[in-house]
CSV table of C-alpha atoms in Angstrom, one decimal:
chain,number,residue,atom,x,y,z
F,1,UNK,CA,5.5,-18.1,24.9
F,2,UNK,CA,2.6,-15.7,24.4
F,3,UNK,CA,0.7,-17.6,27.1
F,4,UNK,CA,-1.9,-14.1,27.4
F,5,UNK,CA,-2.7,-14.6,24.0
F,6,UNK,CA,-3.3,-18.3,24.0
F,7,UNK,CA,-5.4,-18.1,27.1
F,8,UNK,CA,-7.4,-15.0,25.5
F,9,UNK,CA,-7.7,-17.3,22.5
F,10,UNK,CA,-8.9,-20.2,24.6
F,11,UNK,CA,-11.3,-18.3,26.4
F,12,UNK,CA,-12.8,-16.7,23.7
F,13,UNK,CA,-13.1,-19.9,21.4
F,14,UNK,CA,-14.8,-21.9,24.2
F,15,UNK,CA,-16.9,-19.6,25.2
F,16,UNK,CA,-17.9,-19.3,21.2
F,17,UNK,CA,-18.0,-15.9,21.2
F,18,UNK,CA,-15.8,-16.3,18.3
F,19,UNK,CA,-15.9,-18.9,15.5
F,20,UNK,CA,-12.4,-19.1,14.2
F,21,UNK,CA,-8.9,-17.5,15.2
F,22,UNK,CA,-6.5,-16.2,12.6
F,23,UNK,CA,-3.0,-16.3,12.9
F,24,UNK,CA,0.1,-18.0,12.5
F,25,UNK,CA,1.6,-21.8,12.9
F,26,UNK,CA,5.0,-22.6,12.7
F,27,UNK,CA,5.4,-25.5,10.0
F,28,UNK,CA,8.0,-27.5,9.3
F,29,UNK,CA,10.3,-24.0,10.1
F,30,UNK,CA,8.0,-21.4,8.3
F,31,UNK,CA,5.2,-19.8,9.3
F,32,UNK,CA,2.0,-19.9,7.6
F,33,UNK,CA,-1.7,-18.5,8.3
F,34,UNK,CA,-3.9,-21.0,9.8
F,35,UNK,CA,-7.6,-20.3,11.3
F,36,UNK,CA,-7.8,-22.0,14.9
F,37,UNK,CA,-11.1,-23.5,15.7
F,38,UNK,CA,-10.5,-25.4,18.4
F,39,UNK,CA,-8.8,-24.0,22.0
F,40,UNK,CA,-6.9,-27.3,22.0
F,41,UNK,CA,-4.6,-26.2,18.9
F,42,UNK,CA,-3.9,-23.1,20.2
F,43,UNK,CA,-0.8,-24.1,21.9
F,44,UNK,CA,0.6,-24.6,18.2
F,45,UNK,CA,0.1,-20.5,17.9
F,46,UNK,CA,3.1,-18.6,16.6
F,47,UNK,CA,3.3,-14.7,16.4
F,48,UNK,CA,6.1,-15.1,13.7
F,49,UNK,CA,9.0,-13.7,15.0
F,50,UNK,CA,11.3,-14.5,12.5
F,51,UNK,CA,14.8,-12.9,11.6
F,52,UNK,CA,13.4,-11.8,8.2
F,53,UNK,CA,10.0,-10.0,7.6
F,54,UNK,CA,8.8,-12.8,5.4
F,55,UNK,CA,8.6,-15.1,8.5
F,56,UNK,CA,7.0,-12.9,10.6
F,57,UNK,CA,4.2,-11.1,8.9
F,58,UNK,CA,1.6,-12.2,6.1
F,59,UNK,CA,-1.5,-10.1,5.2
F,60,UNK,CA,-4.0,-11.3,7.7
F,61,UNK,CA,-6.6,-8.6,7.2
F,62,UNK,CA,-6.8,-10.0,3.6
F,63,UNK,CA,-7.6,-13.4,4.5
F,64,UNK,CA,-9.6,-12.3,7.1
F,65,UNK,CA,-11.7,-10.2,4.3
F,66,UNK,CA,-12.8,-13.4,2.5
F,67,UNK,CA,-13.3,-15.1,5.2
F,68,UNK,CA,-16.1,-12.7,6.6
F,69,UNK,CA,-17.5,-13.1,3.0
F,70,UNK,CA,-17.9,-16.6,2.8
F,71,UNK,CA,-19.0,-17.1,6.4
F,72,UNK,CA,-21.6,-14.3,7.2
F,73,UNK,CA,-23.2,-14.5,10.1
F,74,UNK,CA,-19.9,-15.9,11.9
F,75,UNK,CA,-17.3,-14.1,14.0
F,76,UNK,CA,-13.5,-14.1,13.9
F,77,UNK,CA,-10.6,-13.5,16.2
F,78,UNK,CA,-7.3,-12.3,14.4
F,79,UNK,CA,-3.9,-11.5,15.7
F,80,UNK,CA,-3.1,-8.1,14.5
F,81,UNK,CA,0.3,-6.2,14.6
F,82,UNK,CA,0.1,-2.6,14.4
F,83,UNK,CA,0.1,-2.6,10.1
F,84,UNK,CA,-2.3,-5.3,10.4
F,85,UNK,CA,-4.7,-3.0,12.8
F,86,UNK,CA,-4.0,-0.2,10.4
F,87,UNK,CA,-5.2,-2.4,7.2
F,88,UNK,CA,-8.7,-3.6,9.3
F,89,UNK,CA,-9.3,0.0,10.3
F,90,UNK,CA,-8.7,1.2,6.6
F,91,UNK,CA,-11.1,-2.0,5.2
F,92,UNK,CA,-13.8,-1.1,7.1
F,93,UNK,CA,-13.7,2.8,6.1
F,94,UNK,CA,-13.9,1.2,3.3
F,95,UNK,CA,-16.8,-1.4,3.9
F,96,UNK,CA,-15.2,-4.0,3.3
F,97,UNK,CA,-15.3,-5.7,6.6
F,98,UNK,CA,-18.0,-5.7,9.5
F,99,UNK,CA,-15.7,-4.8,12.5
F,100,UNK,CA,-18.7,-6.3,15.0
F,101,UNK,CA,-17.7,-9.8,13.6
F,102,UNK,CA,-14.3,-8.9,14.4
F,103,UNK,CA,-12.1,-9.8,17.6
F,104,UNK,CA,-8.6,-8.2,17.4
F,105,UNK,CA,-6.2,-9.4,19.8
F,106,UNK,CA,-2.7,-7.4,19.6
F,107,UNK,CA,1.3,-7.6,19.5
F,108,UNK,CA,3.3,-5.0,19.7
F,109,UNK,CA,6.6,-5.4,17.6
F,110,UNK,CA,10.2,-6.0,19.1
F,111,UNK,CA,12.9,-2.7,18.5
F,112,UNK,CA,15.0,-5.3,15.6
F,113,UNK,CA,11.1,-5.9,14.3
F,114,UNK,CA,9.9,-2.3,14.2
F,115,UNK,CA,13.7,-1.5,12.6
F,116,UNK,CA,13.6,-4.3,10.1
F,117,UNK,CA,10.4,-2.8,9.0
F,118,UNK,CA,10.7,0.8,9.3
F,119,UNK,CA,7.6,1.0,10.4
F,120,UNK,CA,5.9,4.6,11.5
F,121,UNK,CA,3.6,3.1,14.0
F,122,UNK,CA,4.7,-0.9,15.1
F,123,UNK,CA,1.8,-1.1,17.5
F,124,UNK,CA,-1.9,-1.2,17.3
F,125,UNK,CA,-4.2,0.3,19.7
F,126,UNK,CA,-4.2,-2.3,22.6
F,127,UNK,CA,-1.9,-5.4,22.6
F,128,UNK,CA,-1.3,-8.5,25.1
F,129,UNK,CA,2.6,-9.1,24.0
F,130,UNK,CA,5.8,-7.0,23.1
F,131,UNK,CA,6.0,-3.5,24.7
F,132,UNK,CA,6.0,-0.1,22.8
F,133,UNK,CA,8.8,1.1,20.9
F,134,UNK,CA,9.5,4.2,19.5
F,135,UNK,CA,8.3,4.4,16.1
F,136,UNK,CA,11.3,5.2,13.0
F,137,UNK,CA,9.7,6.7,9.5
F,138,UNK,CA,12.0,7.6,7.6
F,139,UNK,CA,9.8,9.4,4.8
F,140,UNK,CA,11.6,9.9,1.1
F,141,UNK,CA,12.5,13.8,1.8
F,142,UNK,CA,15.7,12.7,0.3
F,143,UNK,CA,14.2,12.6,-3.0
F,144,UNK,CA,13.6,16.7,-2.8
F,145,UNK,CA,16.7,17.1,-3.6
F,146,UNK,CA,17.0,15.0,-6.6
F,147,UNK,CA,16.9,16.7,-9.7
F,148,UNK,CA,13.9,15.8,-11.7
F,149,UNK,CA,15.8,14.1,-14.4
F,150,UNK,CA,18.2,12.1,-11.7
F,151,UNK,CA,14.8,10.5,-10.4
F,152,UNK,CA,12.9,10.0,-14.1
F,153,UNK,CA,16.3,7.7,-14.7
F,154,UNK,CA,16.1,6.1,-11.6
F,155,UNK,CA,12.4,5.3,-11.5
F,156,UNK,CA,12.4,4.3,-15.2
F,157,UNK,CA,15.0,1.3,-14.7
F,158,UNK,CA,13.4,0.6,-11.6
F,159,UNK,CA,9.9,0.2,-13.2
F,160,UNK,CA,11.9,-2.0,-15.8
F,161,UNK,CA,12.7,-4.7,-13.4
F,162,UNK,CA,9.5,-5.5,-13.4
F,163,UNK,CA,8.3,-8.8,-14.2
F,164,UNK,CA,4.5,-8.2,-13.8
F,165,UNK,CA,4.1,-11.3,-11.5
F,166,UNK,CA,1.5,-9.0,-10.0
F,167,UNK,CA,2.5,-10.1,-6.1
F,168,UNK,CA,2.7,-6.9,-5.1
F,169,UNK,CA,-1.1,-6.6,-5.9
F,170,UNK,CA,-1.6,-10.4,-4.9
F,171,UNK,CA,-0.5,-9.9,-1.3
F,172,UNK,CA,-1.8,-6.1,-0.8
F,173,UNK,CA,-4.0,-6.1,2.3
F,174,UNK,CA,-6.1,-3.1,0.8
F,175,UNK,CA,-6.4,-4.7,-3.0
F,176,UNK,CA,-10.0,-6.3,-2.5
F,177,UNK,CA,-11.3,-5.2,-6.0
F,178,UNK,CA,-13.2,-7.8,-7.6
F,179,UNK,CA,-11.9,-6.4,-11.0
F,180,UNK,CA,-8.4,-4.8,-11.2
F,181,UNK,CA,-7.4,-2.0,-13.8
F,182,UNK,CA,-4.2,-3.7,-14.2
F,183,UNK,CA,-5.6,-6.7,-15.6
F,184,UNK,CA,-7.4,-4.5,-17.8
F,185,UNK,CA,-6.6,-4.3,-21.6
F,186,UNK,CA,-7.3,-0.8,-22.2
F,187,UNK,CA,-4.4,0.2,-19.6
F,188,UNK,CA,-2.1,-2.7,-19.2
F,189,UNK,CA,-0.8,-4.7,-23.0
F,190,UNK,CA,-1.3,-8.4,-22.4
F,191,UNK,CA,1.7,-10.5,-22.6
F,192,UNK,CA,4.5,-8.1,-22.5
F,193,UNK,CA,7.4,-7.9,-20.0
F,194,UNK,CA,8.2,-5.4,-18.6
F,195,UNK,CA,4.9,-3.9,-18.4
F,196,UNK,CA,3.8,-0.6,-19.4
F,197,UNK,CA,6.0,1.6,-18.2
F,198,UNK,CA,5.0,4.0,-16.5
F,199,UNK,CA,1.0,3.5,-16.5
F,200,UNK,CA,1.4,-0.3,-14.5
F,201,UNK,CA,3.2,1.6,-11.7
F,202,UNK,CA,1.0,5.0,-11.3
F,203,UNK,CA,-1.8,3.4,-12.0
F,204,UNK,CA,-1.4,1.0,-9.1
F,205,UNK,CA,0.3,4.2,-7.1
F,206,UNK,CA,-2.9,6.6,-7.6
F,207,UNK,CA,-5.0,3.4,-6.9
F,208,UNK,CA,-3.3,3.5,-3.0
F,209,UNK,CA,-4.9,6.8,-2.6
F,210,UNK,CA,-6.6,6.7,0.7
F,211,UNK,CA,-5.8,2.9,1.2
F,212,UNK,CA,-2.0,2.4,1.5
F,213,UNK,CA,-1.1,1.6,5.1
F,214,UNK,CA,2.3,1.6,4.5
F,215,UNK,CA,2.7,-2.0,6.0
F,216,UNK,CA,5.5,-2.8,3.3
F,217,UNK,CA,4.6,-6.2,2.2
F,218,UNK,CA,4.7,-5.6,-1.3
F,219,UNK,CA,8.3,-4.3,-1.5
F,220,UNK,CA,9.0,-7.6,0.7
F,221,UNK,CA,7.3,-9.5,-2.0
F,222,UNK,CA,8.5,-8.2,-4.8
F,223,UNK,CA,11.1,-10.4,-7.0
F,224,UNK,CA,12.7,-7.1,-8.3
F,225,UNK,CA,12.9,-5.3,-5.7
F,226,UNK,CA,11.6,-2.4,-6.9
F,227,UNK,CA,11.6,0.4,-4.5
F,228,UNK,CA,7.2,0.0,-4.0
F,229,UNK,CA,7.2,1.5,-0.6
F,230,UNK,CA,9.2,4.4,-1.9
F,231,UNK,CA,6.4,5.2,-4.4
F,232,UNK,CA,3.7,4.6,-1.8
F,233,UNK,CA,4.7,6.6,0.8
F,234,UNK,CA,4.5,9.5,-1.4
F,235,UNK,CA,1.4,9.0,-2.5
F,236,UNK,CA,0.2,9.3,1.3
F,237,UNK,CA,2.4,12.2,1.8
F,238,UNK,CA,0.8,13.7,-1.1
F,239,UNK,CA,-2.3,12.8,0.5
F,240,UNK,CA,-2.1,14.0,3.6
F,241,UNK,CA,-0.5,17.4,2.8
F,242,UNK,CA,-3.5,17.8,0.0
F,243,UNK,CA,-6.7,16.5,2.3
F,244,UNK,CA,-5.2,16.0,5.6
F,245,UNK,CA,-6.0,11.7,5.5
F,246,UNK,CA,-4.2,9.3,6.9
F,247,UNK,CA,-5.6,5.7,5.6
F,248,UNK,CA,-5.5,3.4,9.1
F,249,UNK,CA,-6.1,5.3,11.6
F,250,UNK,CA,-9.6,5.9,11.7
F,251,UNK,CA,-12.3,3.5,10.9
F,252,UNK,CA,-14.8,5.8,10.7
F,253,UNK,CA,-13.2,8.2,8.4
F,254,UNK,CA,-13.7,7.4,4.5
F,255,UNK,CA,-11.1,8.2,2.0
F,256,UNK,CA,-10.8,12.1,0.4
F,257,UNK,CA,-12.0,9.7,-2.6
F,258,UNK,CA,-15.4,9.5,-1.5
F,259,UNK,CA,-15.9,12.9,-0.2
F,260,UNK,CA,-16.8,16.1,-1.6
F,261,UNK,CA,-13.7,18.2,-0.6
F,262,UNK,CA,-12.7,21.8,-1.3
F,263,UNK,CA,-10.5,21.5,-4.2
F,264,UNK,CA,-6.6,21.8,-3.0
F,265,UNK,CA,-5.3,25.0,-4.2
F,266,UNK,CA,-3.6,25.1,-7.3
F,267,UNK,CA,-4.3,21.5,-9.0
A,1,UNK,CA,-5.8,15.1,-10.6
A,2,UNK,CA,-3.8,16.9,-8.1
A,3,UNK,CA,-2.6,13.3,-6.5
A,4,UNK,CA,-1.5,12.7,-10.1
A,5,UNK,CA,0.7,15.9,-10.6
A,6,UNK,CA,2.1,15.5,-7.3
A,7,UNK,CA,3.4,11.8,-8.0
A,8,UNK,CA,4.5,12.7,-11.8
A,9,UNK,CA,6.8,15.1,-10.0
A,10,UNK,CA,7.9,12.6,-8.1
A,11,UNK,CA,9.0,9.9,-10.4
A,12,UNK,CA,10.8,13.3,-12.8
A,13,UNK,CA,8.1,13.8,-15.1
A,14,UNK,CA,7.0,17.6,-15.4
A,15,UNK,CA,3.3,18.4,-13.9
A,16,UNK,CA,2.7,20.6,-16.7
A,17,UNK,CA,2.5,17.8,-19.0
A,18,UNK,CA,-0.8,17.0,-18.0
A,19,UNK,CA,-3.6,19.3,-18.2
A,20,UNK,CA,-7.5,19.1,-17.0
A,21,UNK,CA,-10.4,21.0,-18.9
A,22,UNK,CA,-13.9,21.4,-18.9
A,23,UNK,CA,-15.3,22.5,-22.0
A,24,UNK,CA,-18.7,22.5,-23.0
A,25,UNK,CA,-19.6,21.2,-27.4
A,26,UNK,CA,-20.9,24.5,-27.8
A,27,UNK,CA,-17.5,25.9,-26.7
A,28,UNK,CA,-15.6,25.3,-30.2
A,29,UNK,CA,-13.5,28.2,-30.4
A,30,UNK,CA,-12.5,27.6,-26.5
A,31,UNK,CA,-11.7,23.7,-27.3
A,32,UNK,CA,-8.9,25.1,-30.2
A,33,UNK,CA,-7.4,27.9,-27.5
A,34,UNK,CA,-6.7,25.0,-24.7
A,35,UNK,CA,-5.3,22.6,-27.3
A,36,UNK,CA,-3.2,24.8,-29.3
A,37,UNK,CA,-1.8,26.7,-25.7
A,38,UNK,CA,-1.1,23.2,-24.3
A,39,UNK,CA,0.8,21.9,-27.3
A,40,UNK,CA,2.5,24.9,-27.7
A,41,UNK,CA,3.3,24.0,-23.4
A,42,UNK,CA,4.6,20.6,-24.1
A,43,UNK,CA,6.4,22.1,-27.4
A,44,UNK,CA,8.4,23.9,-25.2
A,45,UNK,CA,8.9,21.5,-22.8
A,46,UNK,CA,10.4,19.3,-25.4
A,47,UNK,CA,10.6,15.6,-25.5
A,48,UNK,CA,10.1,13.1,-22.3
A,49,UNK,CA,13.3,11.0,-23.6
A,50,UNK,CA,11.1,8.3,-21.7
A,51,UNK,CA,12.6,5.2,-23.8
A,52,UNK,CA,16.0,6.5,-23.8
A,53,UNK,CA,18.7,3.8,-22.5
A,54,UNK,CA,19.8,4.3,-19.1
A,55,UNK,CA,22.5,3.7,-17.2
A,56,UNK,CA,22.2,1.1,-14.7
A,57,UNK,CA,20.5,2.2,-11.5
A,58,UNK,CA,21.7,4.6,-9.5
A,59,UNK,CA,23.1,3.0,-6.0
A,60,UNK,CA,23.1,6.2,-4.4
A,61,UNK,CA,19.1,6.6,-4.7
A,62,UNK,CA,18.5,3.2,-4.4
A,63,UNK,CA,20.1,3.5,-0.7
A,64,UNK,CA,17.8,6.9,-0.6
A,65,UNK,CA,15.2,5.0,-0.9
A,66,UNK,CA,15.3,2.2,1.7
């Protein structure tokens, strides 16, 4: 299985025109990150295609971030999936990663995969394995219709579920901050469950401005289930109807954050 | 700011409950005319009933949002 990527691997590990690979091993029944260094453990590759989303994807990009820190000078290989490709792209807008020290090499998600996820776009640019399907998205419009007091009820016992284990932070491709507003003590009350409602939420929400890729892991990680996708989605549709910025899809394109824009109408 | 407004719509709470101005210290009698119009704004508005007790979550917009 995957034999084109494993022999891309190969060849670009022996030829060391990359240090490391990043991607998955199957261990033991679950998958788990694992940085390839030598061709002859490639063959213990897996691309994850479990029936649930938690054994198929983890947040690559992230690991791949620190990596690049701690080894400068050195360059990577990682196996990206099209939310994966949107998170490097939207790291290095944000300068966070060097995309020179970067090899991607791609997979292009199964129909069941890109349905599981509901993902807009379950391809990246150029991939070796799985063919193009057509993207689903389905975006809240829904919620429109809601009357304002229907979704204040629904968001508020949402919100209460939540147990502040901070995972949807933890495993958030685009959280690199070195220091986090929600460990802060001037926004977030130490040692208090649930957390304050709703500043831990929005202030997390207004902090995916410009980053959010809408890859889904933290809804997939979160204990509560709490609706987190939901929330960010709007906060890129609110972004793209207001600047016109899609985070992901151009590396070169920094966030309405770090631009001078004409003000939207009407603020 | 306008991100903000946007997403406190969103999640029920009225826009017009939060307000953005630039007033210069030598502006005094500008500072009391924003304060006073904006309480009188969220006077009228009346209370967020933020901590009142809910009922448990509604299934149908939790399917809404999936």
């Amino acid at each position: 299985m995957y034999d084109s990527i494993k022999e891309r691997v190969k060849e670009l590990l022996s030829t060391g025109e990359i240090n490391g690979f990043l991607a998955l091993k199957n261990e033991n029944g679950h998958i788990k990150p694992h940085l390839y260094v030598s061709p002859d453990e490639i063959d213990q590759l897996s691309i994850g295609d479990g029936e649930i989303a938690g054994d198929t994807r983890y947040p690559l990009a992230k690991i791949l971030t620190v990596l690049l820190q701690n080894h400068s000078g050195e360059r990577f290989g990682i196996l990206v999936r099209g939310c994966d490709q949107r998170a490097l792209k939207a790291l290095t807008a944000w300068n966070q990663i060097d995309s020179e020290r970067v090899v991607s090499i791609g997979v292009a998600c199964s129909e069941e995969r890109a349905q599981a996820c509901a993902c807009a776009l379950p391809y990246p640019d150029e991939w070796l394995e799985g063919e193009q399907v057509e993207p689903k998205d389905p975006r809240p419009v829904e919620w429109e219709e809601k009357s304002p007091q229907q979704r204040l009820q629904f968001w508020r016992a949402e919100f209460e579920k939540c147990i502040k284990c901070y995972g949807c932070r933890n495993i958030c491709p685009m959280c690199f901050c070195k220091e986090c507003s929600l460990e802060s003590e001037d926004v977030v009350t130490k040692g208090e469950i649930p957390p304050d409602l709703p500043m831990f939420h929005l202030v997390r929400a207004l902090h995916m401005i410009g980053r959010c890729v809408d890859c889904g892991l933290c809804e997939e990680a979160c204990p509560a289930s709490i609706p987190l996708r939901a929330l960010y989605k709007k906060v890129n549709n609110i972004v793209e109807t207001r600047f016109q910025f899609r985070s992901g899809i151009d590396q070169t394109e920094q966030s309405p954050l770090h631009k001078i824009v004409e003000p939207p109408a009407a603020i | 700011m306008a991100v903000l407004k946007d997403l406190l719509e969103f999640i029920g709470i009225e826009g017009e409950r939060l307000n953005l101005v630039w007033v210069s210290s030598a502006e005094g009698p500008r500072f009391a005319k924003e304060i006073t119009a904006f309480t009188e704004k969220i006077r009228a508005l009346g209370p967020l009933n933020w901590n009142y007790q809910w009922a448990v979550p509604n299934s149908e917009l939790r399917a809404a949002a999936k």
